[in-house]
CSV table of N, CA and C in Angstrom, one decimal:
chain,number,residue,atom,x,y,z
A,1,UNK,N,0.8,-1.2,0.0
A,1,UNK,CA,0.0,0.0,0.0
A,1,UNK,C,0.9,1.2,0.0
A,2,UNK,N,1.4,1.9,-1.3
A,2,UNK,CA,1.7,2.8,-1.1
A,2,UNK,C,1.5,4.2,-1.9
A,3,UNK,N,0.4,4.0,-1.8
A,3,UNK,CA,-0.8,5.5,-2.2
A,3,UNK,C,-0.8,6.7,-1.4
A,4,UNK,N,0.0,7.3,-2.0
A,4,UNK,CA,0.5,8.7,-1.0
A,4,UNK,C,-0.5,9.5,-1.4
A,5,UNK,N,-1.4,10.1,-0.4
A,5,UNK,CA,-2.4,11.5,-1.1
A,5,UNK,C,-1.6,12.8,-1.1
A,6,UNK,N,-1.5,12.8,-2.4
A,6,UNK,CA,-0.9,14.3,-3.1
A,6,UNK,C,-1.2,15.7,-3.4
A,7,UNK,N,-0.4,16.4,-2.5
A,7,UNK,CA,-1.3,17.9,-2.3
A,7,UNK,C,-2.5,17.9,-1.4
A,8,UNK,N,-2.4,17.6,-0.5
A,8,UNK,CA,-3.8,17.9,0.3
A,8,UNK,C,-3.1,18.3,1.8
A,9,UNK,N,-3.7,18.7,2.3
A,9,UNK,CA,-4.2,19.5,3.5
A,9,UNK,C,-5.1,19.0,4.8
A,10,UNK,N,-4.3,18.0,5.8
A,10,UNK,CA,-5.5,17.5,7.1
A,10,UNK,C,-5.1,18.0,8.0
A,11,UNK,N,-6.5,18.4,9.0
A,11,UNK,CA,-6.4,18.9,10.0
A,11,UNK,C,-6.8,18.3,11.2
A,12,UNK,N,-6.2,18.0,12.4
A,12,UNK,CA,-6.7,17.3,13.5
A,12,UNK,C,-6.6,17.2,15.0
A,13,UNK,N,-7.2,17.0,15.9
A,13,UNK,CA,-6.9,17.2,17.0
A,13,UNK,C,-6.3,16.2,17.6
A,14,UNK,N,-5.4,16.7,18.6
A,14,UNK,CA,-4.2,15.6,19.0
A,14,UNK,C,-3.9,15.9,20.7
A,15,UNK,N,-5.1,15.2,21.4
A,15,UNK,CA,-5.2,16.0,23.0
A,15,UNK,C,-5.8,17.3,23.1
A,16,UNK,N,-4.7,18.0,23.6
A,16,UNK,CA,-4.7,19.7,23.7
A,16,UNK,C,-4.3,20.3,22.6
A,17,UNK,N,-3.6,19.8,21.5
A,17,UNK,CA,-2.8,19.9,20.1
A,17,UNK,C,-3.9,20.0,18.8
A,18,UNK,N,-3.8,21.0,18.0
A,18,UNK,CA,-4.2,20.9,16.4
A,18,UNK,C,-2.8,20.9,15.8
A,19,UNK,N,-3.7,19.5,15.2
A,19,UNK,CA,-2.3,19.3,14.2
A,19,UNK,C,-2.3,19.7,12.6
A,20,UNK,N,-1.8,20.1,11.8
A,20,UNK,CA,-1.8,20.5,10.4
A,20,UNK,C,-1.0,19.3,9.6
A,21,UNK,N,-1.4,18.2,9.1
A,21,UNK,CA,-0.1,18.0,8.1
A,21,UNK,C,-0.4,17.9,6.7
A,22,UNK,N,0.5,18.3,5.7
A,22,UNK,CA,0.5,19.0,4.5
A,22,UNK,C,1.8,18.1,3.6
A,23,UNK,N,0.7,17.8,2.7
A,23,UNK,CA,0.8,16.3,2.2
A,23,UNK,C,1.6,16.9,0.6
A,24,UNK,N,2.2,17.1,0.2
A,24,UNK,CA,3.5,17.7,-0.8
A,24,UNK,C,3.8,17.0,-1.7
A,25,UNK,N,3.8,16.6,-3.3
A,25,UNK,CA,4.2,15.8,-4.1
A,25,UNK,C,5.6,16.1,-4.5
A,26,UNK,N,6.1,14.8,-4.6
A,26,UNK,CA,7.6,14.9,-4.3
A,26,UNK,C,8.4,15.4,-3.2
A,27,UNK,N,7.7,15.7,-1.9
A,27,UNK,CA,8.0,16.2,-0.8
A,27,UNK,C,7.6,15.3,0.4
A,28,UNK,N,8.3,15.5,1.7
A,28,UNK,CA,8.4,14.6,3.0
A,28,UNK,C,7.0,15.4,3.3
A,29,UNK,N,6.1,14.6,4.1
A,29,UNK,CA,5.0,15.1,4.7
A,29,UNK,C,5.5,16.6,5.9
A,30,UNK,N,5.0,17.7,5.8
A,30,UNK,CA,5.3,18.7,7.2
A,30,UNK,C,4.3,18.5,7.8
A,31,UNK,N,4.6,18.1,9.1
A,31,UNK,CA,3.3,18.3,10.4
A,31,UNK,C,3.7,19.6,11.0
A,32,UNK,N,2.3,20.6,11.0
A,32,UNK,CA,2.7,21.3,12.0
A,32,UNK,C,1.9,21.1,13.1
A,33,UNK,N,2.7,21.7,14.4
A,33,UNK,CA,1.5,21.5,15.8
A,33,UNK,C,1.2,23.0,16.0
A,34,UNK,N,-0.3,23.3,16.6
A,34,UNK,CA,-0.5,24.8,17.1
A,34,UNK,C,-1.1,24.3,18.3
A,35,UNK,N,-1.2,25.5,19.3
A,35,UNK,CA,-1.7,25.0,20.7
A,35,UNK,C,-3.7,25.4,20.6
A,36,UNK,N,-3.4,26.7,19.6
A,36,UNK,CA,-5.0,27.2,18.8
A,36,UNK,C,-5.3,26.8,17.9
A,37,UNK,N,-7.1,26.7,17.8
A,37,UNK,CA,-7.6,25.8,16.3
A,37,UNK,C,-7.3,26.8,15.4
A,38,UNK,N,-7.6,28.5,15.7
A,38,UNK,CA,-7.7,29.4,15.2
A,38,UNK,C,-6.4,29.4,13.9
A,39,UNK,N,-4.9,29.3,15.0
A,39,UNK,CA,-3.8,29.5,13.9
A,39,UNK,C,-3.8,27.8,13.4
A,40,UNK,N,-4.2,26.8,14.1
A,40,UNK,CA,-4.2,25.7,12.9
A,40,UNK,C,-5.3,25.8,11.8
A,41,UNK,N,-6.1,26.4,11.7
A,41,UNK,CA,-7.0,26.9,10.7
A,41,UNK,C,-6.5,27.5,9.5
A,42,UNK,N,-6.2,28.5,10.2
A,42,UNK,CA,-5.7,29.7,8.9
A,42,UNK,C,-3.9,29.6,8.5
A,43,UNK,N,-3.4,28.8,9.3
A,43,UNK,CA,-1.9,28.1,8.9
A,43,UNK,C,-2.8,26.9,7.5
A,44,UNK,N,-3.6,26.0,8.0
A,44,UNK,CA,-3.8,24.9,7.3
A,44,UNK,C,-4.8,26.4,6.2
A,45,UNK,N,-5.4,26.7,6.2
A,45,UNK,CA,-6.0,27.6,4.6
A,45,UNK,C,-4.7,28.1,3.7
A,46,UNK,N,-4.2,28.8,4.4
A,46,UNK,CA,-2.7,29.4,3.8
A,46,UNK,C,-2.0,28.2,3.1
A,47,UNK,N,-2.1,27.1,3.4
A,47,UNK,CA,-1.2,26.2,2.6
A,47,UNK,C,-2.2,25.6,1.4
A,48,UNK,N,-3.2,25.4,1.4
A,48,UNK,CA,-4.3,25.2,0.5
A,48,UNK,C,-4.6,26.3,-0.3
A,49,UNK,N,-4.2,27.5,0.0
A,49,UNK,CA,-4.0,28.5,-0.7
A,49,UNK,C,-2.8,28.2,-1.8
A,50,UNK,N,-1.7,27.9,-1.4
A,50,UNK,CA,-0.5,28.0,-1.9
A,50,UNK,C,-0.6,26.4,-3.1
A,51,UNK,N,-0.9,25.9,-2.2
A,51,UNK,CA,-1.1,24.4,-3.0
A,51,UNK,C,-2.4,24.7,-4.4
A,52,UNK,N,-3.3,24.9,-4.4
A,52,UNK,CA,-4.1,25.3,-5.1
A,52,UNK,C,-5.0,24.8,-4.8
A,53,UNK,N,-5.6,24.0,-3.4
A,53,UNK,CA,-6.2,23.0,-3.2
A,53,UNK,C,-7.8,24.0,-3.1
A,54,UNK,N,-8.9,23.3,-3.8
A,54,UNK,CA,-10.5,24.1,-3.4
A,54,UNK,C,-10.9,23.5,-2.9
A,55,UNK,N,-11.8,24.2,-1.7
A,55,UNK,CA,-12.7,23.6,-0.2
A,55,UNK,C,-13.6,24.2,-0.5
């Protein structure tokens, strides 16, 4: 199984943690962690911005 989802954007909660990880073709997955949904929101839009991803 190695079906990598390309260009996309998930967001999740991890305890007290939102996690962002930002799924890159040809690139290592980035997780990022925020301690707010707020900047894990608009951190995770900003990259779906950049990616070209539509929600």
């Amino acid at each position: 199984m190695n079906d990598v989802v390309k260009n996309s954007v998930i967001e999740g909660k991890s305890g007290s943690d939102w996690n962002v990880t930002v799924y890159e073709e040809n690139k290592k997955p980035l997780i990022r962690q925020f301690s707010n949904e707020a900047e894990a929101k608009a951190f995770a839009a900003s990259e779906r911005r950049r990616l070209g991803i539509r929600q």
